[in-house]
PDB file of C-alpha atoms (C1' of nucleotides) in Angstrom:
ATOM      1  CA  MET H   1      -3.406 -11.879 -21.991  1.00 53.00           C
ATOM      2  CA  SER H   2      -0.675 -12.747 -19.578  1.00 52.00           C
ATOM      3  CA  VAL H   3       0.863 -10.948 -16.647  1.00 53.00           C
ATOM      4  CA  THR H   4       4.568 -10.734 -15.920  1.00 52.00           C
ATOM      5  CA  TYR H   5       6.166  -9.443 -12.766  1.00 48.00           C
ATOM      6  CA  SER H   6       9.160  -7.195 -12.506  1.00 46.00           C
ATOM      7  CA  ASN H   7      10.642  -4.587 -10.215  1.00 41.00           C
ATOM      8  CA  ASP H   8      12.020  -2.489 -13.053  1.00 37.00           C
ATOM      9  CA  ARG H   9      10.153   0.118 -15.012  1.00 33.00           C
ATOM     10  CA  VAL H  10       9.282  -1.262 -18.396  1.00 33.00           C
ATOM     11  CA  PHE H  11       6.961   1.368 -19.807  1.00 31.00           C
ATOM     12  CA  ALA H  12       8.994   4.353 -18.584  1.00 30.00           C
ATOM     13  CA  GLY H  13      10.805   5.298 -21.720  1.00 30.00           C
ATOM     14  CA  ALA H  14      11.517   1.749 -22.817  1.00 31.00           C
ATOM     15  CA  GLY H  15      10.446   0.439 -26.182  1.00 33.00           C
ATOM     16  CA  PRO H  16       8.411   2.238 -28.816  1.00 33.00           C
ATOM     17  CA  GLU H  17       6.185   5.073 -27.651  1.00 35.00           C
ATOM     18  CA  PRO H  18       2.547   4.021 -27.663  1.00 35.00           C
ATOM     19  CA  SER H  19       0.426   5.938 -30.098  1.00 34.00           C
ATOM     20  CA  THR H  20      -3.175   7.014 -29.677  1.00 34.00           C
ATOM     21  CA  SER H  21      -4.305   4.976 -32.658  1.00 33.00           C
ATOM     22  CA  VAL H  22      -6.271   1.846 -31.911  1.00 32.00           C
ATOM     23  CA  LYS H  23      -4.173  -0.136 -34.384  1.00 34.00           C
ATOM     24  CA  GLU H  24      -0.994   0.462 -32.462  1.00 33.00           C
ATOM     25  CA  GLU H  25      -2.770  -0.126 -29.137  1.00 35.00           C
ATOM     26  CA  ASP H  26      -3.652  -3.602 -30.320  1.00 35.00           C
ATOM     27  CA  ILE H  27       0.031  -4.383 -30.668  1.00 31.00           C
ATOM     28  CA  PHE H  28       0.397  -3.709 -26.936  1.00 38.00           C
ATOM     29  CA  LEU H  29      -2.675  -5.726 -26.081  1.00 39.00           C
ATOM     30  CA  ASP H  30      -1.200  -8.824 -27.670  1.00 41.00           C
ATOM     31  CA  GLY H  31       1.800  -8.573 -25.384  1.00 48.00           C
ATOM     32  CA  ASN H  32       2.159  -9.017 -21.647  1.00 58.00           C
ATOM     33  CA  ILE H  33       1.081  -6.559 -18.968  1.00 65.00           C
ATOM     34  CA  ASP H  34       4.009  -5.769 -16.739  1.00 65.00           C
ATOM     35  CA  VAL H  35       3.032  -5.736 -13.060  1.00 72.00           C
ATOM     36  CA  GLN H  36       5.385  -4.276 -10.494  1.00 73.00           C
ATOM     37  CA  ILE H  37       5.131  -5.341  -6.859  1.00 77.00           C
ATOM     38  CA  ARG H  38       5.830  -2.150  -4.881  1.00 75.00           C
ATOM     39  CA  ASN H  39       5.244  -3.186  -1.315  1.00 79.00           C
ATOM     40  CA  ILE H  40       4.401  -6.302   0.693  1.00 81.00           C
ATOM     41  CA  VAL H  41       3.260  -6.302   4.326  1.00 79.00           C
ATOM     42  CA  CYS H  42       3.485  -9.573   6.228  1.00 78.00           C
ATOM     43  CA  ASN H  43       3.339 -10.594   9.861  1.00 77.00           C
ATOM     44  CA  TYR H  44       4.153 -13.619  12.029  1.00 78.00           C
ATOM     45  CA  SER H  45       4.737 -14.410  15.666  1.00 75.00           C
ATOM     46  CA  LEU H  46       7.565 -15.978  17.627  1.00 76.00           C
ATOM     47  CA  PRO H  47       6.645 -18.256  20.557  1.00 71.00           C
ATOM     48  CA  MET H  48       8.490 -16.172  23.168  1.00 70.00           C
ATOM     49  CA  HIS H  49       8.560 -12.860  24.995  1.00 72.00           C
ATOM     50  CA  ILE H  50      11.124 -10.493  23.464  1.00 76.00           C
ATOM     51  CA  ASP H  51      13.179  -8.126  25.634  1.00 74.00           C
ATOM     52  CA  LEU H  52      13.108  -5.134  23.281  1.00 75.00           C
ATOM     53  CA  ARG H  53      15.561  -3.078  25.352  1.00 73.00           C
ATOM     54  CA  GLN H  54      18.163  -5.823  25.256  1.00 75.00           C
ATOM     55  CA  LEU H  55      17.542  -6.406  21.552  1.00 78.00           C
ATOM     56  CA  ALA H  56      17.859  -2.661  20.807  1.00 75.00           C
ATOM     57  CA  SER H  57      21.092  -2.289  22.754  1.00 75.00           C
ATOM     58  CA  ARG H  58      22.743  -5.166  20.869  1.00 77.00           C
ATOM     59  CA  SER H  59      21.498  -4.400  17.340  1.00 77.00           C
ATOM     60  CA  TYR H  60      22.408  -1.924  14.603  1.00 74.00           C
ATOM     61  CA  ASN H  61      19.967   0.169  12.549  1.00 71.00           C
ATOM     62  CA  VAL H  62      17.211  -0.076  15.142  1.00 73.00           C
ATOM     63  CA  PHE H  63      14.980   2.454  16.883  1.00 70.00           C
ATOM     64  CA  TYR H  64      13.261   1.514  20.155  1.00 69.00           C
ATOM     65  CA  ASP H  65      10.058   3.426  20.889  1.00 64.00           C
ATOM     66  CA  ARG H  66       9.505   2.760  24.586  1.00 62.00           C
ATOM     67  CA  GLY H  67       6.241   4.636  24.702  1.00 56.00           C
ATOM     68  CA  LYS H  68       4.676   2.429  22.072  1.00 59.00           C
ATOM     69  CA  GLY H  69       6.523  -0.718  23.068  1.00 64.00           C
ATOM     70  CA  VAL H  70       7.830  -1.386  19.598  1.00 69.00           C
ATOM     71  CA  LEU H  71      11.300  -1.862  18.127  1.00 75.00           C
ATOM     72  CA  VAL H  72      11.769  -0.621  14.566  1.00 75.00           C
ATOM     73  CA  MET H  73      14.512  -2.279  12.520  1.00 78.00           C
ATOM     74  CA  GLN H  74      15.738  -1.083   9.117  1.00 74.00           C
ATOM     75  CA  LYS H  75      17.081  -3.942   6.986  1.00 76.00           C
ATOM     76  CA  ARG H  76      19.323  -3.477   3.976  1.00 72.00           C
ATOM     77  CA  SER H  77      19.123  -6.891   2.347  1.00 72.00           C
ATOM     78  CA  PRO H  78      16.364  -7.395   1.498  1.00 73.00           C
ATOM     79  CA  GLN H  79      15.550  -3.707   1.877  1.00 73.00           C
ATOM     80  CA  CYS H  80      12.608  -3.497   4.243  1.00 77.00           C
ATOM     81  CA  TYR H  81      11.443  -2.193   7.566  1.00 76.00           C
ATOM     82  CA  VAL H  82      10.596  -4.490  10.531  1.00 79.00           C
ATOM     83  CA  LYS H  83       8.419  -3.787  13.581  1.00 77.00           C
ATOM     84  CA  ILE H  84       9.014  -6.099  16.555  1.00 79.00           C
ATOM     85  CA  PHE H  85       6.649  -6.197  19.561  1.00 75.00           C
ATOM     86  CA  SER H  86       7.498  -7.570  22.989  1.00 71.00           C
ATOM     87  CA  SER H  87       4.684 -10.119  22.664  1.00 69.00           C
ATOM     88  CA  GLY H  88       6.733 -11.806  19.918  1.00 74.00           C
ATOM     89  CA  LYS H  89       4.702 -10.415  17.028  1.00 76.00           C
ATOM     90  CA  VAL H  90       6.709  -9.184  14.030  1.00 80.00           C
ATOM     91  CA  ASN H  91       5.567  -7.052  11.058  1.00 79.00           C
ATOM     92  CA  ILE H  92       7.666  -6.765   7.885  1.00 81.00           C
ATOM     93  CA  ILE H  93       6.948  -3.872   5.498  1.00 79.00           C
ATOM     94  CA  GLY H  94       8.535  -2.793   2.240  1.00 77.00           C
ATOM     95  CA  CYS H  95       9.611  -6.047   0.545  1.00 78.00           C
ATOM     96  CA  LYS H  96       9.271  -6.312  -3.226  1.00 75.00           C
ATOM     97  CA  SER H  97       8.396 -10.015  -3.458  1.00 78.00           C
ATOM     98  CA  GLU H  98       6.990 -12.865  -1.377  1.00 79.00           C
ATOM     99  CA  VAL H  99      10.376 -14.620  -1.540  1.00 78.00           C
ATOM    100  CA  GLU H 100      12.137 -11.520  -0.182  1.00 78.00           C
ATOM    101  CA  CYS H 101       9.530 -11.239   2.547  1.00 80.00           C
ATOM    102  CA  LYS H 102      10.011 -14.825   3.696  1.00 81.00           C
ATOM    103  CA  LYS H 103      13.790 -14.401   3.578  1.00 80.00           C
ATOM    104  CA  ALA H 104      13.576 -11.274   5.748  1.00 80.00           C
ATOM    105  CA  ALA H 105      11.272 -13.083   8.199  1.00 81.00           C
ATOM    106  CA  ARG H 106      13.801 -15.900   8.635  1.00 81.00           C
ATOM    107  CA  GLN H 107      16.692 -13.429   9.011  1.00 81.00           C
ATOM    108  CA  VAL H 108      14.874 -11.433  11.687  1.00 82.00           C
ATOM    109  CA  ALA H 109      13.902 -14.558  13.623  1.00 80.00           C
ATOM    110  CA  ARG H 110      17.481 -15.794  13.444  1.00 80.00           C
ATOM    111  CA  HIS H 111      18.800 -12.376  14.511  1.00 80.00           C
ATOM    112  CA  ILE H 112      16.521 -12.308  17.565  1.00 79.00           C
ATOM    113  CA  GLN H 113      17.537 -15.856  18.439  1.00 78.00           C
ATOM    114  CA  VAL H 114      21.247 -14.975  18.314  1.00 79.00           C
ATOM    115  CA  ILE H 115      20.977 -11.605  20.095  1.00 77.00           C
ATOM    116  CA  LEU H 116      18.837 -12.954  22.925  1.00 72.00           C
ATOM    117  CA  GLU H 117      21.036 -16.086  23.171  1.00 70.00           C
ATOM    118  CA  ARG H 118      18.163 -18.528  22.652  1.00 65.00           C
ATOM    119  CA  THR H 119      20.353 -20.950  20.722  1.00 62.00           C
ATOM    120  CA  ASP H 120      19.373 -23.800  23.021  1.00 53.00           C
ATOM    121  CA  ARG H 121      16.045 -24.247  21.242  1.00 58.00           C
ATOM    122  CA  THR H 122      14.891 -23.819  17.665  1.00 60.00           C
ATOM    123  CA  MET H 123      13.047 -20.617  16.869  1.00 64.00           C
ATOM    124  CA  LYS H 124       9.814 -21.432  15.054  1.00 73.00           C
ATOM    125  CA  ILE H 125       7.956 -18.864  12.968  1.00 77.00           C
ATOM    126  CA  ARG H 126       4.233 -19.135  13.702  1.00 74.00           C
ATOM    127  CA  ASN H 127       1.205 -17.823  11.793  1.00 71.00           C
ATOM    128  CA  TYR H 128       3.264 -16.371   8.939  1.00 77.00           C
ATOM    129  CA  ARG H 129       1.034 -14.655   6.412  1.00 75.00           C
ATOM    130  CA  VAL H 130       1.135 -11.892   3.818  1.00 78.00           C
ATOM    131  CA  CYS H 131      -1.604  -9.478   4.872  1.00 75.00           C
ATOM    132  CA  ASN H 132      -1.214  -6.795   2.217  1.00 79.00           C
ATOM    133  CA  LEU H 133       0.364  -6.617  -1.215  1.00 80.00           C
ATOM    134  CA  LEU H 134       0.581  -3.439  -3.276  1.00 79.00           C
ATOM    135  CA  ALA H 135       1.190  -3.649  -7.020  1.00 79.00           C
ATOM    136  CA  THR H 136       0.989  -1.252  -9.955  1.00 76.00           C
ATOM    137  CA  CYS H 137       0.652  -1.674 -13.702  1.00 75.00           C
ATOM    138  CA  LYS H 138       0.411   0.692 -16.648  1.00 72.00           C
ATOM    139  CA  LEU H 139      -1.965  -0.023 -19.505  1.00 73.00           C
ATOM    140  CA  PRO H 140      -1.089   1.257 -22.979  1.00 69.00           C
ATOM    141  CA  PHE H 141      -4.393   3.141 -23.237  1.00 72.00           C
ATOM    142  CA  GLY H 142      -6.409   5.607 -21.180  1.00 72.00           C
ATOM    143  CA  ILE H 143      -9.650   4.680 -19.416  1.00 77.00           C
ATOM    144  CA  LYS H 144     -12.973   6.553 -19.387  1.00 76.00           C
ATOM    145  CA  ILE H 145     -13.495   6.065 -15.662  1.00 76.00           C
ATOM    146  CA  GLU H 146     -16.672   8.172 -15.480  1.00 75.00           C
ATOM    147  CA  GLU H 147     -18.426   5.877 -17.945  1.00 76.00           C
ATOM    148  CA  LEU H 148     -16.999   2.834 -16.201  1.00 79.00           C
ATOM    149  CA  HIS H 149     -18.399   4.112 -12.891  1.00 76.00           C
ATOM    150  CA  ARG H 150     -21.825   4.669 -14.486  1.00 75.00           C
ATOM    151  CA  GLN H 151     -21.796   1.115 -15.852  1.00 78.00           C
ATOM    152  CA  TYR H 152     -20.635  -0.537 -12.594  1.00 78.00           C
ATOM    153  CA  PRO H 153     -21.957   1.677  -9.741  1.00 73.00           C
ATOM    154  CA  ALA H 154     -22.123  -1.194  -7.249  1.00 72.00           C
ATOM    155  CA  GLN H 155     -18.473  -2.232  -7.576  1.00 76.00           C
ATOM    156  CA  THR H 156     -16.946   1.248  -7.950  1.00 75.00           C
ATOM    157  CA  GLU H 157     -16.491   4.454  -5.979  1.00 72.00           C
ATOM    158  CA  TYR H 158     -15.666   7.651  -7.819  1.00 71.00           C
ATOM    159  CA  GLU H 159     -15.499  11.088  -6.157  1.00 65.00           C
ATOM    160  CA  PRO H 160     -13.578  13.312  -8.605  1.00 63.00           C
ATOM    161  CA  GLU H 161     -13.599  16.207  -6.133  1.00 57.00           C
ATOM    162  CA  LEU H 162     -11.927  14.091  -3.443  1.00 57.00           C
ATOM    163  CA  MET H 163      -9.830  11.650  -5.412  1.00 61.00           C
ATOM    164  CA  VAL H 164      -8.719  11.636  -9.030  1.00 63.00           C
ATOM    165  CA  GLY H 165      -8.797   7.857  -9.356  1.00 71.00           C
ATOM    166  CA  MET H 166     -11.749   5.514  -9.295  1.00 76.00           C
ATOM    167  CA  ILE H 167     -11.881   2.753  -6.673  1.00 76.00           C
ATOM    168  CA  TRP H 168     -12.937  -0.737  -7.744  1.00 80.00           C
ATOM    169  CA  LYS H 169     -13.666  -3.147  -4.875  1.00 75.00           C
ATOM    170  CA  HIS H 170     -12.988  -6.743  -5.888  1.00 77.00           C
ATOM    171  CA  GLU H 171     -14.533  -9.397  -3.655  1.00 71.00           C
ATOM    172  CA  ASN H 172     -12.945 -12.733  -4.622  1.00 72.00           C
ATOM    173  CA  PRO H 173      -9.975 -12.623  -4.274  1.00 74.00           C
ATOM    174  CA  LYS H 174     -10.278  -9.586  -2.039  1.00 73.00           C
ATOM    175  CA  ALA H 175      -8.462  -6.570  -3.439  1.00 78.00           C
ATOM    176  CA  SER H 176      -8.966  -2.870  -4.011  1.00 78.00           C
ATOM    177  CA  LEU H 177      -7.999  -1.313  -7.329  1.00 80.00           C
ATOM    178  CA  ARG H 178      -7.454   2.348  -8.097  1.00 76.00           C
ATOM    179  CA  ILE H 179      -7.980   3.052 -11.756  1.00 79.00           C
ATOM    180  CA  HIS H 180      -6.784   6.317 -13.320  1.00 75.00           C
ATOM    181  CA  THR H 181      -7.747   7.976 -16.571  1.00 73.00           C
ATOM    182  CA  THR H 182      -4.126   7.633 -17.688  1.00 70.00           C
ATOM    183  CA  GLY H 183      -4.418   3.832 -17.659  1.00 73.00           C
ATOM    184  CA  SER H 184      -2.364   3.250 -14.555  1.00 74.00           C
ATOM    185  CA  ILE H 185      -3.859   0.790 -12.070  1.00 80.00           C
ATOM    186  CA  THR H 186      -2.866   0.298  -8.442  1.00 78.00           C
ATOM    187  CA  ILE H 187      -3.871  -2.953  -6.733  1.00 80.00           C
ATOM    188  CA  ALA H 188      -3.868  -3.001  -2.934  1.00 80.00           C
ATOM    189  CA  GLY H 189      -5.143  -5.369  -0.286  1.00 77.00           C
ATOM    190  CA  ALA H 190      -4.314  -8.585  -2.151  1.00 78.00           C
ATOM    191  CA  SER H 191      -2.670 -11.371  -0.177  1.00 76.00           C
ATOM    192  CA  SER H 192      -0.542 -12.996  -2.892  1.00 79.00           C
ATOM    193  CA  GLU H 193       0.922 -12.434  -6.355  1.00 79.00           C
ATOM    194  CA  ILE H 194      -1.494 -15.069  -7.701  1.00 78.00           C
ATOM    195  CA  HIS H 195      -4.430 -12.987  -6.455  1.00 78.00           C
ATOM    196  CA  VAL H 196      -3.034  -9.893  -8.192  1.00 80.00           C
ATOM    197  CA  GLN H 197      -2.835 -11.861 -11.440  1.00 79.00           C
ATOM    198  CA  GLN H 198      -6.399 -13.154 -11.036  1.00 79.00           C
ATOM    199  CA  VAL H 199      -7.747  -9.661 -10.371  1.00 80.00           C
ATOM    200  CA  LEU H 200      -5.940  -8.215 -13.387  1.00 80.00           C
ATOM    201  CA  GLU H 201      -7.182 -10.978 -15.666  1.00 79.00           C
ATOM    202  CA  PHE H 202     -10.699 -10.158 -14.453  1.00 80.00           C
ATOM    203  CA  ILE H 203     -10.452  -6.373 -14.807  1.00 82.00           C
ATOM    204  CA  TYR H 204      -8.600  -6.190 -18.130  1.00 80.00           C
ATOM    205  CA  PRO H 205     -11.516  -7.024 -20.497  1.00 80.00           C
ATOM    206  CA  ILE H 206     -13.743  -4.600 -18.542  1.00 82.00           C
ATOM    207  CA  VAL H 207     -11.419  -1.582 -18.731  1.00 80.00           C
ATOM    208  CA  TYR H 208     -10.610  -2.436 -22.356  1.00 79.00           C
ATOM    209  CA  GLU H 209     -14.274  -1.740 -23.208  1.00 79.00           C
ATOM    210  CA  PHE H 210     -13.851   1.783 -21.824  1.00 78.00           C
ATOM    211  CA  ARG H 211     -10.463   2.508 -23.379  1.00 74.00           C
ATOM    212  CA  CYS H 212      -9.565   5.901 -24.818  1.00 70.00           C
ATOM    213  CA  ALA H 213      -6.459   7.868 -25.690  1.00 61.00           C
ATOM    214  CA  THR H 214      -4.542   8.889 -22.588  1.00 55.00           C
ATOM    215  CA  ARG H 215      -4.589  12.601 -21.771  1.00 47.00           C
ATOM    216  CA  SER H 216      -0.829  12.988 -22.171  1.00 42.00           C
ATOM    217  CA  LEU H 217      -0.826  11.010 -25.402  1.00 40.00           C
ATOM    218  CA  ALA H 218      -3.823  12.927 -26.689  1.00 39.00           C
ATOM    219  CA  ASN H 219      -2.048  16.205 -25.901  1.00 41.00           C
ATOM    220  CA  ARG H 220       1.052  14.961 -27.689  1.00 38.00           C
ATOM    221  CA  ALA H 221      -0.988  14.006 -30.743  1.00 38.00           C
ATOM    222  CA  LYS H 222      -2.721  17.393 -30.638  1.00 38.00           C
ATOM    223  CA  LYS H 223       0.645  19.151 -30.392  1.00 36.00           C
ATOM    224  CA  ARG H 224       2.025  17.151 -33.302  1.00 36.00           C
ATOM    225  CA  LYS H 225      -1.006  18.081 -35.406  1.00 38.00           C
ATOM    226  CA  SER H 226      -0.682  21.780 -34.623  1.00 37.00           C
ATOM    227  CA  GLU H 227       3.076  21.792 -35.356  1.00 34.00           C
ATOM    228  CA  PRO H 228       3.904  23.077 -38.868  1.00 32.00           C
ATOM    229  CA  GLN H 229       5.343  20.497 -41.265  1.00 34.00           C
ATOM    230  CA  ARG H 230       9.091  21.134 -41.492  1.00 31.00           C
ATOM    231  CA  ARG H 231       9.754  19.253 -44.707  1.00 28.00           C
TER     232      ARG H 231
ATOM    233  C1'  DT N   1     -12.824  -0.316  39.005  1.00 58.52           C
ATOM    234  C1'  DG N   2     -12.368  -3.404  35.257  1.00 58.52           C
ATOM    235  C1'  DA N   3     -13.861  -4.778  30.649  1.00 58.52           C
ATOM    236  C1'  DT N   4     -14.972  -3.600  26.098  1.00 58.52           C
ATOM    237  C1'  DG N   5     -15.296  -1.062  21.807  1.00 58.52           C
ATOM    238  C1'  DG N   6     -13.967   2.523  18.637  1.00 58.52           C
ATOM    239  C1'  DC N   7     -10.712   5.674  16.748  1.00 58.52           C
ATOM    240  C1'  DC N   8      -6.094   7.187  15.530  1.00 58.52           C
ATOM    241  C1'  DC N   9      -1.224   6.493  14.529  1.00 58.52           C
ATOM    242  C1'  DT N  10       2.706   4.071  12.354  1.00 58.52           C
ATOM    243  C1'  DA N  11       5.269   2.239   7.951  1.00 58.52           C
ATOM    244  C1'  DG N  12       5.722   1.393   2.948  1.00 58.52           C
ATOM    245  C1'  DT N  13       4.285   2.552  -2.034  1.00 58.52           C
ATOM    246  C1'  DC N  14       2.124   4.869  -6.058  1.00 58.52           C
ATOM    247  C1'  DA N  15      -0.270   8.482  -9.224  1.00 58.52           C
ATOM    248  C1'  DC N  16      -2.268  12.639  -9.376  1.00 58.52           C
ATOM    249  C1'  DC N  17      -3.561  17.495  -8.219  1.00 58.52           C
ATOM    250  C1'  DT N  18      -2.495  21.903  -6.232  1.00 58.52           C
ATOM    251  C1'  DT N  19       0.483  25.444  -4.901  1.00 58.52           C
ATOM    252  C1'  DA N  20       4.706  28.124  -4.795  1.00 58.52           C
TER     253       DA N  20
ATOM    254  C1'  DT D   1       9.263  22.873 -12.579  1.00 58.52           C
ATOM    255  C1'  DA D   2       9.552  21.198  -7.998  1.00 58.52           C
ATOM    256  C1'  DA D   3       7.586  20.278  -3.702  1.00 58.52           C
ATOM    257  C1'  DG D   4       3.817  19.126  -0.742  1.00 58.52           C
ATOM    258  C1'  DG D   5      -0.566  16.849   0.202  1.00 58.52           C
ATOM    259  C1'  DT D   6      -4.097  13.087  -0.488  1.00 58.52           C
ATOM    260  C1'  DG D   7      -6.077   8.466  -0.639  1.00 58.52           C
ATOM    261  C1'  DA D   8      -5.839   3.193  -0.398  1.00 58.52           C
ATOM    262  C1'  DC D   9      -4.370  -1.018   2.437  1.00 58.52           C
ATOM    263  C1'  DT D  10      -2.802  -3.853   6.635  1.00 58.52           C
ATOM    264  C1'  DA D  11      -1.994  -5.030  11.870  1.00 58.52           C
ATOM    265  C1'  DG D  12      -0.802  -3.894  16.527  1.00 58.52           C
ATOM    266  C1'  DG D  13      -0.724  -0.736  20.197  1.00 58.52           C
ATOM    267  C1'  DG D  14      -2.206   3.387  22.743  1.00 58.52           C
ATOM    268  C1'  DC D  15      -5.746   6.260  24.328  1.00 58.52           C
ATOM    269  C1'  DC D  16     -10.345   7.619  25.484  1.00 58.52           C
ATOM    270  C1'  DA D  17     -15.317   6.907  26.288  1.00 58.52           C
ATOM    271  C1'  DT D  18     -18.950   4.004  27.803  1.00 58.52           C
ATOM    272  C1'  DC D  19     -21.122   0.427  30.515  1.00 58.52           C
ATOM    273  C1'  DA D  20     -21.785  -3.057  34.166  1.00 58.52           C
TER     274       DA D  20
END
DNA sequence: TGATGGCCCTAGTCACCTTA
DNA sequence: TAAGGTGACTAGGGCCATCA
């Protein structure tokens, strides 16, 4: 099994429609699992005090919240949202890849340097780290999450009355997975794309044991069966 | 009165359920 | 069928309660 990353929808209407039969499922299992990075949160600090009022007055697409002491910047390329604190701490939210995130971090640091006219010294990014990464993937089969929860009660949390998905807490690398009966999995709390891959490679053989026909696919199959033969 | 700890809010994203 | 609400995750900051 291998994992590929993309920001485009692959399963949404692309390729042959998966069937409920195990034979056809196996065709999907031989292929790659397409993982989409939906959101990355990173933070870093700049070794200086930032005058947020001055920065706000000289920048476009910014909102200065004086009460909270934070400047919110909306970036178009890469599309993300940046929170800048007067202490020099910067949070970047909404990037789709680690490369984009790093690029945005450099752009913001450069922007602050130019706006505040600190061109006399080099602006160094300190303590840069990705603190949260959110990814999703869609498996070609449904998952019996109730049975999975019964089998792994220590690692999972499942409250069907509160939340439709089951939570799987992964310790090393640290990540939290939400597994749905439809086969869609959301990974949150990972700190790199490598960690997401490791977690998926760990979880795949487990969920495969509890596979079933997805509800929508099962309904479709049921519908097809009940439809009168036209030929 | 100052220090400390805990809670809540903010943003982004998704899938899913409920309600209109 | 469309819209609204929920939960997960992160960090920093604000606010409030408690204690010395």
